[in-house]
Amino acid sequence: MKEVVLTKNLGYLQLDTSAVTATIGPTTYGMGTWETTTVGNLFVMREEIDIAGMTVEDLTFFPMAGDVQRAATNLGLAFATGGLIQEWIYVTAAPIDFRVGIPSMTFNLVGQANISETEFQNILWGQSWTWVMNTSVPSNFALPVNTTMMGSGEPTNGDRLYVYRLIGPSGFTPTPGSFCELPSVRLLISGQLKKEEEYSQIMRMRRSYELAQLYDED
């Protein structure tokens, strides 16, 4: 058995909130691979953690805990009279897609409407935050009013972990020249590498394959 800590940096995001539908920017420098999804006002960064060097030795990764190191979130003038930002970070064994709107993601455990047991097992670790304007200080800083842990903690012997960070602003008042800022963060996933019996290892590899087949890039 060997204990490891996996890390992944997830970049800064600035959103223009001058209109009802937010857009990435106006600054784009150093923001990485952010994308606008098809559901509107939902933005995603997709990254991977390569663990092939561990699992190629026939070791299985057992996730134990996770944490996110971060700086301050700035909501800006558009959120001064209301509105919020939902943020989700997931670590999964196989790729996933996001086809539901913000209301469904807000009120479902792991961000997918009518989630199945298979989908739940795919999400190894996750955390979500609900950010609102901190009215106690005149600096547009955000305050987390809800933080939720999620995920199955299922072991994996796949060759990589898939990391997603999603941002969903809603309920804000469009204000000319206004924008909000989500800081860059560092994701930490700690776990153990263990040697399993051959049968268990084969069944886990089969499970990883089945989860991967659920992903539809279209």
Short mmCIF file of N, CA, C and O in Angstrom, two decimals, residues 41-123:
data_model
loop_
_atom_site.label_atom_id
_atom_site.label_comp_id
_atom_site.label_asym_id
_atom_site.label_seq_id
_atom_site.Cartn_x
_atom_site.Cartn_y
_atom_site.Cartn_z
N ASN A 41 -25.54 30.07 -19.65
CA ASN A 41 -25.06 30.48 -18.33
C ASN A 41 -24.48 29.33 -17.52
O ASN A 41 -24.65 29.24 -16.30
N LEU A 42 -23.82 28.43 -18.20
CA LEU A 42 -23.11 27.34 -17.55
C LEU A 42 -21.79 27.16 -18.29
O LEU A 42 -21.77 26.93 -19.50
N PHE A 43 -20.70 27.25 -17.54
CA PHE A 43 -19.36 27.25 -18.13
C PHE A 43 -18.56 26.11 -17.51
O PHE A 43 -18.68 25.84 -16.31
N VAL A 44 -17.73 25.45 -18.31
CA VAL A 44 -17.03 24.26 -17.83
C VAL A 44 -15.57 24.28 -18.25
O VAL A 44 -15.22 24.74 -19.34
N MET A 45 -14.72 23.80 -17.36
CA MET A 45 -13.32 23.52 -17.66
C MET A 45 -13.12 22.02 -17.50
O MET A 45 -13.49 21.44 -16.47
N ARG A 46 -12.53 21.39 -18.51
CA ARG A 46 -12.30 19.95 -18.51
C ARG A 46 -10.79 19.69 -18.46
O ARG A 46 -10.06 20.19 -19.32
N GLU A 47 -10.36 18.92 -17.49
CA GLU A 47 -8.95 18.58 -17.34
C GLU A 47 -8.82 17.09 -17.03
O GLU A 47 -9.82 16.41 -16.75
N GLU A 48 -7.59 16.60 -17.03
CA GLU A 48 -7.33 15.19 -16.71
C GLU A 48 -6.13 15.08 -15.79
O GLU A 48 -5.23 15.93 -15.82
N ILE A 49 -6.13 14.02 -14.98
CA ILE A 49 -4.97 13.66 -14.16
C ILE A 49 -4.50 12.28 -14.64
O ILE A 49 -5.26 11.30 -14.58
N ASP A 50 -3.29 12.22 -15.14
CA ASP A 50 -2.75 10.97 -15.67
C ASP A 50 -2.23 10.09 -14.53
O ASP A 50 -1.32 10.48 -13.80
N ILE A 51 -2.85 8.92 -14.35
CA ILE A 51 -2.40 7.98 -13.32
C ILE A 51 -1.94 6.66 -13.93
O ILE A 51 -1.84 5.65 -13.24
N ALA A 52 -1.65 6.69 -15.24
CA ALA A 52 -1.26 5.46 -15.93
C ALA A 52 0.03 4.89 -15.34
O ALA A 52 0.20 3.66 -15.29
N GLY A 53 0.93 5.76 -14.90
CA GLY A 53 2.17 5.28 -14.33
C GLY A 53 1.97 4.50 -13.05
O GLY A 53 2.82 3.70 -12.64
N MET A 54 0.81 4.72 -12.39
CA MET A 54 0.49 3.99 -11.17
C MET A 54 -0.24 2.69 -11.48
O MET A 54 0.12 1.62 -10.99
N THR A 55 -1.27 2.80 -12.31
CA THR A 55 -2.11 1.63 -12.57
C THR A 55 -1.45 0.63 -13.50
O THR A 55 -1.86 -0.54 -13.55
N VAL A 56 -0.44 1.05 -14.28
CA VAL A 56 0.26 0.10 -15.15
C VAL A 56 0.99 -0.96 -14.34
O VAL A 56 1.31 -2.04 -14.83
N GLU A 57 1.24 -0.66 -13.08
CA GLU A 57 1.87 -1.61 -12.19
C GLU A 57 0.84 -2.52 -11.51
O GLU A 57 1.13 -3.17 -10.51
N ASP A 58 -0.36 -2.57 -12.09
CA ASP A 58 -1.46 -3.38 -11.56
C ASP A 58 -1.89 -2.92 -10.17
O ASP A 58 -2.32 -3.73 -9.33
N LEU A 59 -1.79 -1.61 -9.93
CA LEU A 59 -2.24 -1.05 -8.67
C LEU A 59 -3.58 -0.34 -8.89
O LEU A 59 -3.83 0.23 -9.95
N THR A 60 -4.42 -0.38 -7.88
CA THR A 60 -5.72 0.29 -7.92
C THR A 60 -5.67 1.52 -7.04
O THR A 60 -5.14 1.48 -5.93
N PHE A 61 -6.23 2.63 -7.55
CA PHE A 61 -6.27 3.88 -6.79
C PHE A 61 -7.57 3.94 -5.99
O PHE A 61 -8.66 3.88 -6.55
N PHE A 62 -7.42 4.06 -4.66
CA PHE A 62 -8.56 4.20 -3.75
C PHE A 62 -8.62 5.64 -3.26
O PHE A 62 -7.80 6.04 -2.41
N PRO A 63 -9.53 6.49 -3.77
CA PRO A 63 -9.61 7.88 -3.29
C PRO A 63 -10.06 7.91 -1.84
O PRO A 63 -10.99 7.19 -1.44
N MET A 64 -9.41 8.74 -1.04
CA MET A 64 -9.72 8.83 0.39
C MET A 64 -10.33 10.18 0.78
O MET A 64 -11.24 10.24 1.61
N ALA A 65 -9.80 11.26 0.19
CA ALA A 65 -10.28 12.60 0.58
C ALA A 65 -9.89 13.59 -0.51
O ALA A 65 -9.03 13.31 -1.36
N GLY A 66 -10.52 14.74 -0.49
CA GLY A 66 -10.20 15.80 -1.45
C GLY A 66 -10.33 17.16 -0.80
O GLY A 66 -11.00 17.32 0.22
N ASP A 67 -9.67 18.14 -1.39
CA ASP A 67 -9.76 19.51 -0.89
C ASP A 67 -9.49 20.45 -2.06
O ASP A 67 -8.93 20.06 -3.09
N VAL A 68 -9.91 21.71 -1.90
CA VAL A 68 -9.69 22.74 -2.91
C VAL A 68 -9.09 23.96 -2.24
O VAL A 68 -9.67 24.51 -1.31
N GLN A 69 -7.91 24.36 -2.70
CA GLN A 69 -7.26 25.57 -2.21
C GLN A 69 -7.61 26.71 -3.15
O GLN A 69 -7.49 26.57 -4.37
N ARG A 70 -8.03 27.86 -2.60
CA ARG A 70 -8.54 28.91 -3.47
C ARG A 70 -8.37 30.30 -2.85
O ARG A 70 -8.21 30.43 -1.63
N ALA A 71 -8.41 31.30 -3.72
CA ALA A 71 -8.43 32.70 -3.29
C ALA A 71 -9.88 33.19 -3.27
O ALA A 71 -10.83 32.39 -3.34
N ALA A 72 -10.07 34.51 -3.20
CA ALA A 72 -11.41 35.09 -3.05
C ALA A 72 -12.17 35.07 -4.37
O ALA A 72 -11.59 35.16 -5.46
N THR A 73 -13.50 34.96 -4.27
CA THR A 73 -14.41 35.09 -5.40
C THR A 73 -15.01 36.49 -5.39
O THR A 73 -15.45 36.97 -4.35
N ASN A 74 -15.04 37.13 -6.56
CA ASN A 74 -15.56 38.50 -6.68
C ASN A 74 -16.79 38.47 -7.57
O ASN A 74 -16.71 38.06 -8.72
N LEU A 75 -17.94 38.95 -7.04
CA LEU A 75 -19.18 38.86 -7.80
C LEU A 75 -19.47 40.10 -8.65
O LEU A 75 -20.13 40.00 -9.67
N GLY A 76 -19.05 41.28 -8.25
CA GLY A 76 -19.28 42.46 -9.08
C GLY A 76 -20.67 43.06 -8.90
O GLY A 76 -21.54 42.54 -8.21
N LEU A 77 -20.89 44.20 -9.59
CA LEU A 77 -22.09 45.02 -9.39
C LEU A 77 -23.37 44.31 -9.80
O LEU A 77 -24.44 44.60 -9.26
N ALA A 78 -23.31 43.38 -10.75
CA ALA A 78 -24.52 42.72 -11.22
C ALA A 78 -25.19 41.88 -10.13
O ALA A 78 -26.37 41.54 -10.23
N PHE A 79 -24.44 41.54 -9.08
CA PHE A 79 -24.97 40.71 -8.00
C PHE A 79 -25.28 41.52 -6.74
O PHE A 79 -25.59 40.95 -5.70
N ALA A 80 -25.19 42.85 -6.84
CA ALA A 80 -25.36 43.70 -5.65
C ALA A 80 -26.76 43.62 -5.08
O ALA A 80 -26.96 43.79 -3.87
N THR A 81 -27.76 43.38 -5.91
CA THR A 81 -29.15 43.34 -5.44
C THR A 81 -29.74 41.94 -5.53
O THR A 81 -30.95 41.77 -5.43
N GLY A 82 -28.92 40.95 -5.70
CA GLY A 82 -29.42 39.58 -5.75
C GLY A 82 -28.63 38.73 -6.73
O GLY A 82 -27.71 39.20 -7.40
N GLY A 83 -29.02 37.48 -6.81
CA GLY A 83 -28.32 36.55 -7.70
C GLY A 83 -27.29 35.72 -6.95
O GLY A 83 -26.95 36.00 -5.80
N LEU A 84 -26.81 34.69 -7.62
CA LEU A 84 -25.84 33.79 -7.01
C LEU A 84 -25.02 33.11 -8.09
O LEU A 84 -25.35 33.17 -9.27
N ILE A 85 -23.96 32.46 -7.66
CA ILE A 85 -23.15 31.63 -8.55
C ILE A 85 -23.05 30.24 -7.93
O ILE A 85 -22.71 30.09 -6.76
N GLN A 86 -23.36 29.24 -8.73
CA GLN A 86 -23.15 27.85 -8.34
C GLN A 86 -21.82 27.39 -8.93
O GLN A 86 -21.53 27.67 -10.10
N GLU A 87 -21.06 26.68 -8.15
CA GLU A 87 -19.79 26.13 -8.61
C GLU A 87 -19.71 24.67 -8.23
O GLU A 87 -20.05 24.29 -7.10
N TRP A 88 -19.27 23.84 -9.18
CA TRP A 88 -19.10 22.41 -8.94
C TRP A 88 -17.72 21.98 -9.40
O TRP A 88 -17.25 22.44 -10.45
N ILE A 89 -17.08 21.11 -8.66
CA ILE A 89 -15.84 20.46 -9.10
C ILE A 89 -16.03 18.96 -8.92
O ILE A 89 -16.40 18.50 -7.83
N TYR A 90 -15.81 18.21 -10.01
CA TYR A 90 -15.97 16.76 -10.01
C TYR A 90 -14.67 16.08 -10.38
O TYR A 90 -13.91 16.59 -11.22
N VAL A 91 -14.44 14.90 -9.83
CA VAL A 91 -13.39 13.99 -10.29
C VAL A 91 -14.09 12.69 -10.64
O VAL A 91 -14.77 12.09 -9.80
N THR A 92 -13.94 12.25 -11.90
CA THR A 92 -14.68 11.07 -12.36
C THR A 92 -13.74 10.03 -12.94
O THR A 92 -12.61 10.34 -13.35
N ALA A 93 -14.23 8.80 -13.00
CA ALA A 93 -13.45 7.70 -13.57
C ALA A 93 -13.55 7.65 -15.08
O ALA A 93 -12.65 7.13 -15.75
N ALA A 94 -14.64 8.16 -15.64
CA ALA A 94 -14.86 8.20 -17.08
C ALA A 94 -15.43 9.57 -17.44
O ALA A 94 -16.00 10.25 -16.57
N PRO A 95 -15.31 10.00 -18.68
CA PRO A 95 -15.83 11.32 -19.07
C PRO A 95 -17.33 11.42 -18.84
O PRO A 95 -18.06 10.43 -18.93
N ILE A 96 -17.81 12.62 -18.57
CA ILE A 96 -19.24 12.88 -18.44
C ILE A 96 -19.57 14.13 -19.23
O ILE A 96 -18.70 14.91 -19.61
N ASP A 97 -20.86 14.32 -19.50
CA ASP A 97 -21.32 15.51 -20.20
C ASP A 97 -22.41 16.14 -19.35
O ASP A 97 -22.93 15.54 -18.42
N PHE A 98 -22.79 17.38 -19.71
CA PHE A 98 -23.73 18.14 -18.89
C PHE A 98 -24.86 18.62 -19.78
O PHE A 98 -24.70 19.50 -20.59
N ARG A 99 -26.03 18.01 -19.59
CA ARG A 99 -27.17 18.31 -20.46
C ARG A 99 -28.34 18.90 -19.67
O ARG A 99 -29.43 19.02 -20.21
N VAL A 100 -28.15 19.20 -18.42
CA VAL A 100 -29.25 19.73 -17.61
C VAL A 100 -28.96 21.18 -17.28
O VAL A 100 -27.83 21.63 -17.29
N GLY A 101 -30.03 21.94 -16.99
CA GLY A 101 -29.88 23.34 -16.67
C GLY A 101 -29.50 23.57 -15.22
O GLY A 101 -29.45 22.64 -14.40
N ILE A 102 -29.26 24.82 -14.88
CA ILE A 102 -28.80 25.16 -13.54
C ILE A 102 -29.78 24.77 -12.45
O ILE A 102 -29.37 24.27 -11.40
N PRO A 103 -31.12 24.96 -12.60
CA PRO A 103 -32.03 24.53 -11.52
C PRO A 103 -31.87 23.06 -11.18
O PRO A 103 -31.83 22.68 -10.00
N SER A 104 -31.78 22.18 -12.19
CA SER A 104 -31.61 20.75 -11.91
C SER A 104 -30.29 20.47 -11.23
O SER A 104 -30.20 19.66 -10.31
N MET A 105 -29.22 21.16 -11.67
CA MET A 105 -27.91 20.92 -11.08
C MET A 105 -27.85 21.42 -9.65
O MET A 105 -27.14 20.88 -8.82
N THR A 106 -28.60 22.49 -9.34
CA THR A 106 -28.60 23.05 -7.99
C THR A 106 -29.25 22.11 -6.99
O THR A 106 -28.78 21.96 -5.86
N PHE A 107 -30.33 21.45 -7.40
CA PHE A 107 -31.13 20.69 -6.44
C PHE A 107 -31.00 19.18 -6.58
O PHE A 107 -31.77 18.43 -6.00
N ASN A 108 -30.04 18.71 -7.36
CA ASN A 108 -29.73 17.29 -7.43
C ASN A 108 -28.37 17.04 -6.81
O ASN A 108 -27.46 17.87 -6.90
N LEU A 109 -28.19 15.85 -6.22
CA LEU A 109 -27.02 15.58 -5.39
C LEU A 109 -25.70 15.79 -6.12
O LEU A 109 -24.81 16.46 -5.62
N VAL A 110 -25.58 15.25 -7.30
CA VAL A 110 -24.29 15.33 -7.98
C VAL A 110 -24.38 16.02 -9.33
O VAL A 110 -23.59 15.78 -10.22
N GLY A 111 -25.37 16.90 -9.51
CA GLY A 111 -25.39 17.74 -10.69
C GLY A 111 -25.96 17.11 -11.93
O GLY A 111 -25.79 17.64 -13.01
N GLN A 112 -26.67 16.00 -11.81
CA GLN A 112 -27.31 15.38 -12.97
C GLN A 112 -28.75 15.02 -12.60
O GLN A 112 -28.99 14.34 -11.61
N ALA A 113 -29.70 15.49 -13.41
CA ALA A 113 -31.11 15.17 -13.15
C ALA A 113 -31.33 13.66 -13.30
O ALA A 113 -30.79 13.04 -14.22
N ASN A 114 -32.13 13.08 -12.40
CA ASN A 114 -32.46 11.64 -12.47
C ASN A 114 -31.22 10.78 -12.57
O ASN A 114 -31.13 9.86 -13.38
N ILE A 115 -30.25 11.07 -11.74
CA ILE A 115 -28.97 10.36 -11.82
C ILE A 115 -29.15 8.89 -11.50
O ILE A 115 -29.92 8.51 -10.62
N SER A 116 -28.45 8.04 -12.25
CA SER A 116 -28.52 6.60 -12.03
C SER A 116 -27.42 6.17 -11.08
O SER A 116 -26.47 6.92 -10.80
N GLU A 117 -27.51 4.93 -10.61
CA GLU A 117 -26.47 4.39 -9.73
C GLU A 117 -25.14 4.32 -10.47
O GLU A 117 -24.08 4.58 -9.90
N THR A 118 -25.20 4.00 -11.76
CA THR A 118 -23.97 3.93 -12.55
C THR A 118 -23.29 5.29 -12.62
O THR A 118 -22.07 5.41 -12.45
N GLU A 119 -24.06 6.34 -12.87
CA GLU A 119 -23.50 7.69 -12.92
C GLU A 119 -22.92 8.10 -11.57
O GLU A 119 -21.87 8.74 -11.50
N PHE A 120 -23.60 7.73 -10.49
CA PHE A 120 -23.12 8.04 -9.16
C PHE A 120 -21.77 7.38 -8.90
O PHE A 120 -20.84 8.00 -8.37
N GLN A 121 -21.62 6.13 -9.29
CA GLN A 121 -20.37 5.42 -9.08
C GLN A 121 -19.23 6.05 -9.88
O GLN A 121 -18.07 6.01 -9.47
N ASN A 122 -19.56 6.64 -11.02
CA ASN A 122 -18.54 7.25 -11.87
C ASN A 122 -17.91 8.47 -11.21
O ASN A 122 -16.73 8.76 -11.44
N ILE A 123 -18.67 9.20 -10.42
CA ILE A 123 -18.15 10.40 -9.76
C ILE A 123 -17.45 9.99 -8.47
O ILE A 123 -18.07 9.63 -7.48
#
